[in-house]
Short mmCIF file of C-alpha atoms and ligand atoms in Angstrom, two decimals:
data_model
loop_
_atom_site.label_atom_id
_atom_site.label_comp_id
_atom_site.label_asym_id
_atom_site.label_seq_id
_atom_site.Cartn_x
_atom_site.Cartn_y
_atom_site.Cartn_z
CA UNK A 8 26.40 -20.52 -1.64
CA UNK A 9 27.59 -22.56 1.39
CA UNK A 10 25.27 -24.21 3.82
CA UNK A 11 27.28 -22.12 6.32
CA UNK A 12 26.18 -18.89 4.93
CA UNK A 13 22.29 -20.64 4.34
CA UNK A 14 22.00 -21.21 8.03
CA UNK A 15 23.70 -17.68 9.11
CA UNK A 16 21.06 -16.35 6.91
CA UNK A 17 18.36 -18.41 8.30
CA UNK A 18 19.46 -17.67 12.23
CA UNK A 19 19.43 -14.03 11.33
CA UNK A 20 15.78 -14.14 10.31
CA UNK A 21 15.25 -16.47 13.48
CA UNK A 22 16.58 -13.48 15.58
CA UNK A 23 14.99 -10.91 14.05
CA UNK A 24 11.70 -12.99 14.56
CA UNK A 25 12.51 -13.85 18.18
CA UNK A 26 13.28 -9.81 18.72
CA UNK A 27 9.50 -9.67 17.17
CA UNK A 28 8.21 -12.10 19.44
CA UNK A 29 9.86 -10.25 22.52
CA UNK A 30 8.73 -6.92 21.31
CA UNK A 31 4.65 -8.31 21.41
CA UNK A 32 5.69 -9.75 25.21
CA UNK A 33 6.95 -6.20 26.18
CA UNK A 34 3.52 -4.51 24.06
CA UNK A 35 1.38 -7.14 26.39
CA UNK A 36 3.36 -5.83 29.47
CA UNK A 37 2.79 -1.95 28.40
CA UNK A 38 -0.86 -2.38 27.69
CA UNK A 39 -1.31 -4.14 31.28
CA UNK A 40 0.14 -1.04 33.22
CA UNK A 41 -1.90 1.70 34.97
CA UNK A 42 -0.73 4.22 32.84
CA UNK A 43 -2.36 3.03 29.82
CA UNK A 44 -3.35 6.12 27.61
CA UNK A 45 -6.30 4.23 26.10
CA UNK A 46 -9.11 2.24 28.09
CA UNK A 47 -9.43 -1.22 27.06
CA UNK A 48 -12.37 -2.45 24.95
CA UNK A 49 -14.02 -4.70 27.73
CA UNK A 50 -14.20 -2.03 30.00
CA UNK A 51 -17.54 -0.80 27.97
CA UNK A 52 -19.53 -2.70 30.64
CA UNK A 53 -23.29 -2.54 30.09
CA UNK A 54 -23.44 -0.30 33.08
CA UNK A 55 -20.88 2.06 31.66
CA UNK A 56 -21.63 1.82 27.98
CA UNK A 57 -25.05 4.17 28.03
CA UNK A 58 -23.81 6.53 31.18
CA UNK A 59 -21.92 9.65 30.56
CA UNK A 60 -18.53 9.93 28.72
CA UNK A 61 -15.66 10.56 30.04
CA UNK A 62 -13.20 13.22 28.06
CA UNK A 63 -11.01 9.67 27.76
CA UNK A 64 -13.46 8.47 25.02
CA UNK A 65 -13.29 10.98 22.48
CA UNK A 66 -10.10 11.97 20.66
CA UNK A 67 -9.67 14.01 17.66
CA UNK A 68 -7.88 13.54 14.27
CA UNK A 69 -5.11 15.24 15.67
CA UNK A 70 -4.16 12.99 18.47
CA UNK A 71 -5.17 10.11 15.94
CA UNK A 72 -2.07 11.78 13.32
CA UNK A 73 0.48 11.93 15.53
CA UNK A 74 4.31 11.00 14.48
CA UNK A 75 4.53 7.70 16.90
CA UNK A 76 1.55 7.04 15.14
CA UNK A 77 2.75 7.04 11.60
CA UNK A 78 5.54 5.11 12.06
CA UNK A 79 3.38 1.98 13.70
CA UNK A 80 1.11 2.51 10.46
CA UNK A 81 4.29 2.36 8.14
CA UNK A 82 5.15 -0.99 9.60
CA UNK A 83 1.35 -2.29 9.72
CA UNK A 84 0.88 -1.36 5.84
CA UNK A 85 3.46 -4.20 4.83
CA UNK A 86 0.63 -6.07 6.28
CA UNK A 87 -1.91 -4.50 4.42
CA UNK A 88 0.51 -4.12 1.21
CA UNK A 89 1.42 -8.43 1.05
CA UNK A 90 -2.26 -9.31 1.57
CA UNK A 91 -3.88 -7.39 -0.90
CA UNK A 92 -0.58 -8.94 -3.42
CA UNK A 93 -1.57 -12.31 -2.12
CA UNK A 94 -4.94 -11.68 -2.96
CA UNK A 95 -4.35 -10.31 -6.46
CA UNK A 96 -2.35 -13.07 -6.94
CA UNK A 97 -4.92 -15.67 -6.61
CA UNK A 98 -6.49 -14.65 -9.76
CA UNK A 99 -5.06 -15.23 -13.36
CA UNK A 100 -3.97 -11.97 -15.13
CA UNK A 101 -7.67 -12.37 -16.65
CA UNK A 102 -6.97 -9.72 -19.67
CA UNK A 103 -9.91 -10.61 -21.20
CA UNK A 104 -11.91 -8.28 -18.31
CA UNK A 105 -10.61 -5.28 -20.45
CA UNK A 106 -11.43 -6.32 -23.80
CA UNK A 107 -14.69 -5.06 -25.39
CA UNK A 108 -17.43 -8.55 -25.93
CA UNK A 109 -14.39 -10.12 -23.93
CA UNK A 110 -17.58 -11.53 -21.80
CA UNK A 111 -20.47 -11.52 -23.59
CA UNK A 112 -24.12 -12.01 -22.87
CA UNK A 113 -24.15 -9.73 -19.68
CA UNK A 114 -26.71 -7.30 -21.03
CA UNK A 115 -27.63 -3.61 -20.44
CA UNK A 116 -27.08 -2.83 -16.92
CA UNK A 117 -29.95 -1.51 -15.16
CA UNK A 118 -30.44 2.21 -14.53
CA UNK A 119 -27.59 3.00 -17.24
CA UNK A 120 -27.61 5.78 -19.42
CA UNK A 121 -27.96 4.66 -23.04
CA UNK A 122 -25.21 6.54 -25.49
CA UNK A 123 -27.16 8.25 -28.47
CA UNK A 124 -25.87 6.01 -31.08
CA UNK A 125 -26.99 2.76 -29.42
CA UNK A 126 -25.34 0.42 -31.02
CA UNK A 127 -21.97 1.70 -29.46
CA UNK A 128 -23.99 0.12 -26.68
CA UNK A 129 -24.09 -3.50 -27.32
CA UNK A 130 -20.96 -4.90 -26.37
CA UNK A 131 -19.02 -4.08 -22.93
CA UNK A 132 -16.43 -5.27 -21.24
CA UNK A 133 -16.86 -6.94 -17.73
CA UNK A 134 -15.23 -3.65 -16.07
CA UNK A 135 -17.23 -1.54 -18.07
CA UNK A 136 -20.47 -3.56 -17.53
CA UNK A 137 -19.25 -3.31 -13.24
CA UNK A 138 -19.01 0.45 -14.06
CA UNK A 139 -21.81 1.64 -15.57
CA UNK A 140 -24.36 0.48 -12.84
CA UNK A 141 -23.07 3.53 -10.77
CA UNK A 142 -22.24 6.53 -13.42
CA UNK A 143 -23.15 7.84 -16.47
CA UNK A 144 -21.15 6.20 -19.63
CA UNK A 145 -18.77 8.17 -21.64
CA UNK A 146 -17.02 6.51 -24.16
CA UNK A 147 -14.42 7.88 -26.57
CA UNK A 148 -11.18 6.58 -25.55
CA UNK A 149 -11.57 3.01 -26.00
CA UNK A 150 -8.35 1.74 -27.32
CA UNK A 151 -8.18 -2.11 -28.80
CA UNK A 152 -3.78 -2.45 -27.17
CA UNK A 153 -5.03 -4.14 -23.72
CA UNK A 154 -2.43 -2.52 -21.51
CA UNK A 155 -4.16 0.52 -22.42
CA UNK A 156 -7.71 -0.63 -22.53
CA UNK A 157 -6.99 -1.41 -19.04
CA UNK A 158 -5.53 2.02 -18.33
CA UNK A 159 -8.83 3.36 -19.39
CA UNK A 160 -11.68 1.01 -17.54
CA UNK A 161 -9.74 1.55 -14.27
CA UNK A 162 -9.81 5.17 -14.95
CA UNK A 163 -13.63 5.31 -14.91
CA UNK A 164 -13.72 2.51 -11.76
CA UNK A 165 -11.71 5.22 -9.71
CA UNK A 166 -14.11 8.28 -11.17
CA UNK A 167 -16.53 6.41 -9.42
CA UNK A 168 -14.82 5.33 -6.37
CA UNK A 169 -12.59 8.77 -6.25
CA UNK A 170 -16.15 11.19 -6.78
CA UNK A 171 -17.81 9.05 -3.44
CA UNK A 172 -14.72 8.81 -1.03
CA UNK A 173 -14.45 12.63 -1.72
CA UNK A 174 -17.70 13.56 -0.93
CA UNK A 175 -16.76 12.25 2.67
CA UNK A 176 -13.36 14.23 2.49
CA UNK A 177 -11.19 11.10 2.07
CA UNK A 178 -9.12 13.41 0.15
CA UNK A 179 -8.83 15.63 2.58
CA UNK A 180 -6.96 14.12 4.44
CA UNK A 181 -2.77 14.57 4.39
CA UNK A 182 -2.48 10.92 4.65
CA UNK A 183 -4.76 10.65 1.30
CA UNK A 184 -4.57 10.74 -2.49
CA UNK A 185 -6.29 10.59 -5.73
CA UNK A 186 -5.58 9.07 -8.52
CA UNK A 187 -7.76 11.14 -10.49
CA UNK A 188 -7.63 14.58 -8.65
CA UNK A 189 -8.56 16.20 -11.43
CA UNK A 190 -12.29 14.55 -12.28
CA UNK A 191 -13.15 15.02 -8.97
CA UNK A 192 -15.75 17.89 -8.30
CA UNK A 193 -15.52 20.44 -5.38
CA UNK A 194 -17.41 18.80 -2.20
CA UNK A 195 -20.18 20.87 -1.65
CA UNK A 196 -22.03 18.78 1.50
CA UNK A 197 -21.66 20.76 5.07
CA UNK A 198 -19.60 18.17 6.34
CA UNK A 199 -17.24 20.09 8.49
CA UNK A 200 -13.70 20.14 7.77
CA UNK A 201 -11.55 18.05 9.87
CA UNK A 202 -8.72 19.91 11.82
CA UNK A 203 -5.45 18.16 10.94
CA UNK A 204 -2.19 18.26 12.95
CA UNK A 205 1.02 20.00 11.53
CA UNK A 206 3.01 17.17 10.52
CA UNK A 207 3.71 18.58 6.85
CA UNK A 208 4.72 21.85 5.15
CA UNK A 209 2.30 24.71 5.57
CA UNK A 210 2.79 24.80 1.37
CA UNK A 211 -0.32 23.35 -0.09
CA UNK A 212 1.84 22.37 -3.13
CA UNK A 213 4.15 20.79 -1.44
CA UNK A 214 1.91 18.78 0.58
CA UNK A 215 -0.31 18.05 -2.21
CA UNK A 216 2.61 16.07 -4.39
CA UNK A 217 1.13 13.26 -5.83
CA UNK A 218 2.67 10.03 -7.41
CA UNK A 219 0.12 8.03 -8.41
CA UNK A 220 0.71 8.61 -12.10
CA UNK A 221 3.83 6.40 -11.76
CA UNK A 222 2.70 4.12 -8.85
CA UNK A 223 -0.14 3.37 -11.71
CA UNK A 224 2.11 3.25 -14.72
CA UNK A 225 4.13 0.30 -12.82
CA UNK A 226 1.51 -1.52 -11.37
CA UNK A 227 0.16 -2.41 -14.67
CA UNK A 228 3.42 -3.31 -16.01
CA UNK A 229 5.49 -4.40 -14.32
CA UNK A 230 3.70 -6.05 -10.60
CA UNK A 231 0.54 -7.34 -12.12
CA UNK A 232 2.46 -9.76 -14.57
CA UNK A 233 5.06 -10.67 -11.92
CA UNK A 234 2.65 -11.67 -9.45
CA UNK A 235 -0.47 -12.92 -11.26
CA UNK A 236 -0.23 -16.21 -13.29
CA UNK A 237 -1.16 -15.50 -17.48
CA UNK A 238 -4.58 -16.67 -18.40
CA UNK A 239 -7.53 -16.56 -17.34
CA UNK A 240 -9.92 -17.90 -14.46
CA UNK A 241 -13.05 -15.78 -15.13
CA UNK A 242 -12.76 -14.05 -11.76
CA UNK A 243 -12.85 -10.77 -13.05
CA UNK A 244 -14.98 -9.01 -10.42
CA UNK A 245 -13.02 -9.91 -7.96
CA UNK A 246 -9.30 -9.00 -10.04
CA UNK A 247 -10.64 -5.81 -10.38
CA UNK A 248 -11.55 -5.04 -7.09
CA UNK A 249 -8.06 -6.42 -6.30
CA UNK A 250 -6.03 -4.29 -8.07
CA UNK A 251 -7.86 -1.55 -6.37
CA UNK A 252 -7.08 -2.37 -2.82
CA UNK A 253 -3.61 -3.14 -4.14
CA UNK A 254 -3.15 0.19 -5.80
CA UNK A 255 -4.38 2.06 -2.64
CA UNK A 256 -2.43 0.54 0.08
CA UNK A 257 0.87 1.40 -2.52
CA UNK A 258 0.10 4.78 -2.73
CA UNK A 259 -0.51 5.69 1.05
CA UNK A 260 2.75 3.56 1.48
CA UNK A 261 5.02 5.76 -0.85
CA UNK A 262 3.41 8.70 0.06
CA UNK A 263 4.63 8.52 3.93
CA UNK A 264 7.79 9.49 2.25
CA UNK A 265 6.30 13.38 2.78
CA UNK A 266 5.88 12.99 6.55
CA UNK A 267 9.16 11.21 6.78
CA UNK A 268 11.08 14.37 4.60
CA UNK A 269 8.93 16.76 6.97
CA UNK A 270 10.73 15.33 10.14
CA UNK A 271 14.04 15.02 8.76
CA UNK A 272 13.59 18.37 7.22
CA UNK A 273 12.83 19.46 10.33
CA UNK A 274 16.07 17.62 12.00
CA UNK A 275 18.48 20.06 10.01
CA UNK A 276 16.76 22.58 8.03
CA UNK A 277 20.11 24.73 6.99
CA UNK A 278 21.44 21.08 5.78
CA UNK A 279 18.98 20.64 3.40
CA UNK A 280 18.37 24.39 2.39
CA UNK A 281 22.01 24.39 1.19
CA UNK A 282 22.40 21.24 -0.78
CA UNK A 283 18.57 22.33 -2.36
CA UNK A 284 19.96 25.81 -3.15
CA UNK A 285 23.02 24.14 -4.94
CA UNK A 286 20.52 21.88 -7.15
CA UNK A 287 22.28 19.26 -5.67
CA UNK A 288 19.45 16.51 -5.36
CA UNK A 289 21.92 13.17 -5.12
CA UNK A 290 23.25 14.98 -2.02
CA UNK A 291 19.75 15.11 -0.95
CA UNK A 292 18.82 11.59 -1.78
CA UNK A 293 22.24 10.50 -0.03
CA UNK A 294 20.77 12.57 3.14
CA UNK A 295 17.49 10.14 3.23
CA UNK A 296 19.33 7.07 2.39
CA UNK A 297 20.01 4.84 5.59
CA UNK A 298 20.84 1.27 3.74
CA UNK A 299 20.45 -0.27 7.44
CA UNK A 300 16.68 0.73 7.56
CA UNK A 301 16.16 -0.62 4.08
CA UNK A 302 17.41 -4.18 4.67
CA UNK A 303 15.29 -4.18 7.48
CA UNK A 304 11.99 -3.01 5.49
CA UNK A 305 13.52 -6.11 2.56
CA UNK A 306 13.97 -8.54 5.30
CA UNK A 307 10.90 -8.23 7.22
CA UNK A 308 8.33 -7.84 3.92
CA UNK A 309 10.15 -11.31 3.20
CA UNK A 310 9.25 -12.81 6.01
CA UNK A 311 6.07 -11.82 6.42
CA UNK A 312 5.15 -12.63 2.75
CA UNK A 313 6.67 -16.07 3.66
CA UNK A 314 4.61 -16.34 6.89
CA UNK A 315 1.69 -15.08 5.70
CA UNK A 316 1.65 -16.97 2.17
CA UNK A 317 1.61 -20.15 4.22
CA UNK A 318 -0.51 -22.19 5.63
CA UNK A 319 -0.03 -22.33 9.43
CA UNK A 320 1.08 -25.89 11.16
CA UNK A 321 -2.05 -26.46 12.84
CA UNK A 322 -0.61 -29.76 13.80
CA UNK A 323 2.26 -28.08 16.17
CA UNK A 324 -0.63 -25.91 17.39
CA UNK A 325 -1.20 -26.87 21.35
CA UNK A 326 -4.66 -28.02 22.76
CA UNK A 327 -6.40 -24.20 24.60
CA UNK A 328 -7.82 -26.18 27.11
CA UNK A 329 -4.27 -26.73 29.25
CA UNK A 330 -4.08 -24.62 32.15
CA UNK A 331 -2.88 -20.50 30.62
CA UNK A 332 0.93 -20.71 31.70
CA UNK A 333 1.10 -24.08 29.72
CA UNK A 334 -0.39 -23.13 27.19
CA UNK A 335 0.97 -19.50 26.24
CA UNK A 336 4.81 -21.47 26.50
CA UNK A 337 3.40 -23.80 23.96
CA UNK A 338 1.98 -21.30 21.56
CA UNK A 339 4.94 -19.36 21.82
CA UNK A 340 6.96 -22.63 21.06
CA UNK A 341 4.65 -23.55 18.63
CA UNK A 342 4.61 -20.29 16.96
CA UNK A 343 8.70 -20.49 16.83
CA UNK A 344 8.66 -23.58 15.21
CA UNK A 345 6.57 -21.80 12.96
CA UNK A 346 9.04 -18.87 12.01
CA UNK A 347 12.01 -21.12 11.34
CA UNK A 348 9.83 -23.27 8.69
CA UNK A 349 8.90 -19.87 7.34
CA UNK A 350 12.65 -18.82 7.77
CA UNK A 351 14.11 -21.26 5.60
CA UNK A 352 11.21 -20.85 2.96
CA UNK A 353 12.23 -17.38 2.76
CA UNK A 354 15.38 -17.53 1.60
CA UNK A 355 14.68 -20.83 -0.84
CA UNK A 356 14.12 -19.00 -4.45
CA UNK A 357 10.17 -20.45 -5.28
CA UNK A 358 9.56 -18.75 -8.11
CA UNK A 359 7.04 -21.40 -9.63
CA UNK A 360 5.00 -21.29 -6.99
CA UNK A 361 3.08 -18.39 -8.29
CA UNK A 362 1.42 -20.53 -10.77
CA UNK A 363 -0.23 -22.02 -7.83
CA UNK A 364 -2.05 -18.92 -7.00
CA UNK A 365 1.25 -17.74 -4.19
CA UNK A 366 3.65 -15.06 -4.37
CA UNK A 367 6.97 -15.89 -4.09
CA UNK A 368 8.03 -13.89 -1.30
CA UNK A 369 11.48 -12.74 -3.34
CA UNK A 370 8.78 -11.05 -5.77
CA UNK A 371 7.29 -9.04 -2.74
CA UNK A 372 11.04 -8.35 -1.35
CA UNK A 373 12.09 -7.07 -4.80
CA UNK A 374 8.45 -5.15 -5.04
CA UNK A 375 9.62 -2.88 -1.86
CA UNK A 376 13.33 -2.84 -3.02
CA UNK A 377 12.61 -1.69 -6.94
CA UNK A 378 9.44 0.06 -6.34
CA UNK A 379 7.90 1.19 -3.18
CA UNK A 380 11.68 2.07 -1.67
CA UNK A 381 12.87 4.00 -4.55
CA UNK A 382 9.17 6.03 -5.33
CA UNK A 383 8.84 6.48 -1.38
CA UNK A 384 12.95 8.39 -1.83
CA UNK A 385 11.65 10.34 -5.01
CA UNK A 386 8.64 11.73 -2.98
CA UNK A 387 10.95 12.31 -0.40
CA UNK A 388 13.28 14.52 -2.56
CA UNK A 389 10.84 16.40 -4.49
CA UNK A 390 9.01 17.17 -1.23
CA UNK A 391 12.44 18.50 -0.11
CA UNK A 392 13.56 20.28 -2.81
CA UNK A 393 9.74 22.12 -2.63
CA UNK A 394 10.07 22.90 0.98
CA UNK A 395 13.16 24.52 0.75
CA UNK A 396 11.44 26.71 -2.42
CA UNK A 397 12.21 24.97 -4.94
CA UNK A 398 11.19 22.93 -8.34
CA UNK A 399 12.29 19.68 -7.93
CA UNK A 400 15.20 18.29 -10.83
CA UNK A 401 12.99 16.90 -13.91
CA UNK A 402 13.96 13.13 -12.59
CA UNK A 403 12.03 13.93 -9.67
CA UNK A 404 8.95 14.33 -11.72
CA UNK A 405 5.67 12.40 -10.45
CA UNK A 406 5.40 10.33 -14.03
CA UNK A 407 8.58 8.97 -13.64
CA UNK A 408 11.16 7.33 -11.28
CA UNK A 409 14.51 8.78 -10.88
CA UNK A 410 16.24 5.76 -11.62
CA UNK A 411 13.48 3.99 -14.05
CA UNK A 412 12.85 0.04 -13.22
CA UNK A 413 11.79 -2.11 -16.31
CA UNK A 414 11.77 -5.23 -14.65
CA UNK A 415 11.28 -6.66 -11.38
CA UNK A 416 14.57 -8.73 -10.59
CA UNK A 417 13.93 -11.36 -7.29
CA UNK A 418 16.96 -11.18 -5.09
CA UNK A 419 18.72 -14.35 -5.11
CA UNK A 420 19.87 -15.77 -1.65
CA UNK A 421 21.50 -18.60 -3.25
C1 LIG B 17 -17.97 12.58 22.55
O1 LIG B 17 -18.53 12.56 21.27
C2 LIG B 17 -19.93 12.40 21.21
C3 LIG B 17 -20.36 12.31 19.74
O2 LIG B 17 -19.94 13.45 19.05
C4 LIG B 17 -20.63 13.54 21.98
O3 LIG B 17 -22.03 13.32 21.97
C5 LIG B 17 -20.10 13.59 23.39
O4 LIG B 17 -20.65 14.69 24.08
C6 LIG B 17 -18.60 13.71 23.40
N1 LIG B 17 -18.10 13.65 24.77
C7 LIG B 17 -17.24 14.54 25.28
C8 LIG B 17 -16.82 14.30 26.68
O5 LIG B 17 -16.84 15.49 24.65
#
């Protein structure tokens, strides 16, 4: 590739950062005007904070859910999605937290129930010594393959994790779901149930389509080894904790793809009862597909894997103490300066830098375009195909992606 087509590429990210930069200037305006809908934090003067509320400080889960706000929480979970990669990423694959003995000498955790034959008991792995602390051990599907002793440990880690959060009606919730929906017991605590609005189907299978079981399936296979160096750092804690927040923030990404089918369902809902009546799901998925919106999503999780990956250039950062007009021109330039050397990083291929404990920002871009695009169109189709009455084609089953990725493939800008 030219140097010509280098810089277009680099001046294209430089606009799209500049329209960034103007769109915070224009939020700053909008939050200064008298028709703010929320009151600012600093207005919770002692004098006002213990007198009586005003109807302005309580809202419900209703005005919380709205549409406007989904789509500012699709853009804010790249944020969340690249930091909890970056984190992962920090940490060797450390496959040696799933094997059985894999570290030994931790002991009996305390408060554990013992298994009747108790020598089963004496060696655990890591996870499985994290685990037991909070429930009751069953074994029984230990398998020796690591990819699935993995599978397994995790499992029980989410029992855990899944039985708690849905005693407080995290699953509940539309925005929500388990990866174990089917270990978790009925909540039977008089918390009350939480009024949600009516952004989804009034189907209770439709809204309750869940793909974790392939989200899962390619996590372990295919994003853990392309973003975590092999070997092993003895950070286990910590990896598996990891791969938890990873896992989550992926799931409530691809699952938007329901409130995003409701709307457009809701757009034309003849459209889409036809081509779902004629089993025509490519129709469907052509429908949903808007190729300008999805180099957008590829471009910006670039850049903000590049930015964020970074270290900053405190050195270009200005001195506070200048006088404010001075010195919010000079962050602003300074914070320019910053997006072009994050610009042209982006589109330099730096694969090898994972092994020093970074993604390479291609590796995120090509995590959205393989994985969290295509899963987010396959929810969006089989929600589709439900809420116009009917099954969904077998390739838009939840353990499996219509188009199946066995490798993640960074995009070359070269
Ligand atoms: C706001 O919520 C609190 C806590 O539930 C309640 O005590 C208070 O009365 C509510 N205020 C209004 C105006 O409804």
């Amino acid at each position: 590739m030219s140097n010509n087509n280098v810089n277009e590429v680099t001046m294209m990210n430089l606009l799209l950062l500049l329209s960034l930069l103007t769109l915070s200037v224009t939020c700053h305006g909008f939050q200064n005007s008298p028709q703010r809908r929320w009151p600012p934090l600093s207005s919770s003067s002692s004098s006002t904070l213990h007198s009586s509320t005003t109807t302005d400080d309580n809202i419900t889960t209703k005005d919380v859910l709205s549409l406007s706000s989904i789509r500012s929480t699709l853009i804010r979970q790249e944020e969340t999605i690249i930091f909890a990669l970056i984190e992962r990423a920090q940490f060797r694959r450390n496959e040696v937290v799933y094997q059985k003995g894999g570290v030994p000498g931790l002991g009996w955790p305390v408060g554990a129930v013992r298994s009747e034959n108790e020598e089963e008991d004496e060696e655990l792995s890591f996870l499985d010594f994290m685990l037991i602390g909070t429930v009751s051990y069953i074994c029984g599907c230990c398998k020796t393959d690591s990819m699935l002793m993995i599978y397994v440990y995790i499992n029980k880690l989410y029992f855990t994790q899944e039985v708690l959060h849905s005693a407080v009606r995290r699953y509940e919730s539309i925005e929500e779901h388990a990866f174990f929906p089917s270990k978790l017991p009925k909540r039977t605590n008089s918390l009350s149930t939480l009024d949600y609005p009516d952004l989804l189907s009034q189907d209770a299978d439709t809204n309750g389509l869940n793909w974790n079981p392939i989200l899962y399936n390619k996590y372990l296979n295919l994003i853990v080894p392309a973003i975590a160096a092999k070997g092993d750092d003895e950070q286990y804690g910590s990896t598996v904790l990891a791969d938890i927040n990873v896992l989550q923030a992926l799931s409530k990404r691809i699952h938007y793809g329901k409130f995003v089918a409701e709307s457009k369902y809701r757009s034309d809902p003849d459209g889409f009862q036809k081509l779902v009546d004629a089993g025509d799901a490519d129709g469907v998925m052509k429908l949903l597909t808007n190729e300008k919106v999805e180099e957008q999503v590829l471009t910006r999780a670039r850049l903000k894997a590049t930015t964020y990956g970074r270290e900053p250039l405190l050195a270009a950062m200005p001195k506070v103490h200048s006088n404010a007009g001075d010195s919010a021109t000079a962050i602003i330039a300074s914070a320019a300066a910053m997006a072009v050397v994050a610009a042209c990083e982006a589109v330099q291929n730096t694969a090898e830098e994972t092994l020093k404990g970074k993604v390479d920002p291609g590796m995120i871009e090509a995590i959205y375009k393989q994985l969290i695009i295509p899963m987010t169109k396959d929810v969006e189709v089989a929600y589709l195909f439900m809420r116009c009455g009917r099954e969904p084609p077998e390739e838009y089953s939840c353990d499996r992606m219509s188009l199946d990725v066995v490798e993640l493939e960074p995009r070359k800008i070269s």
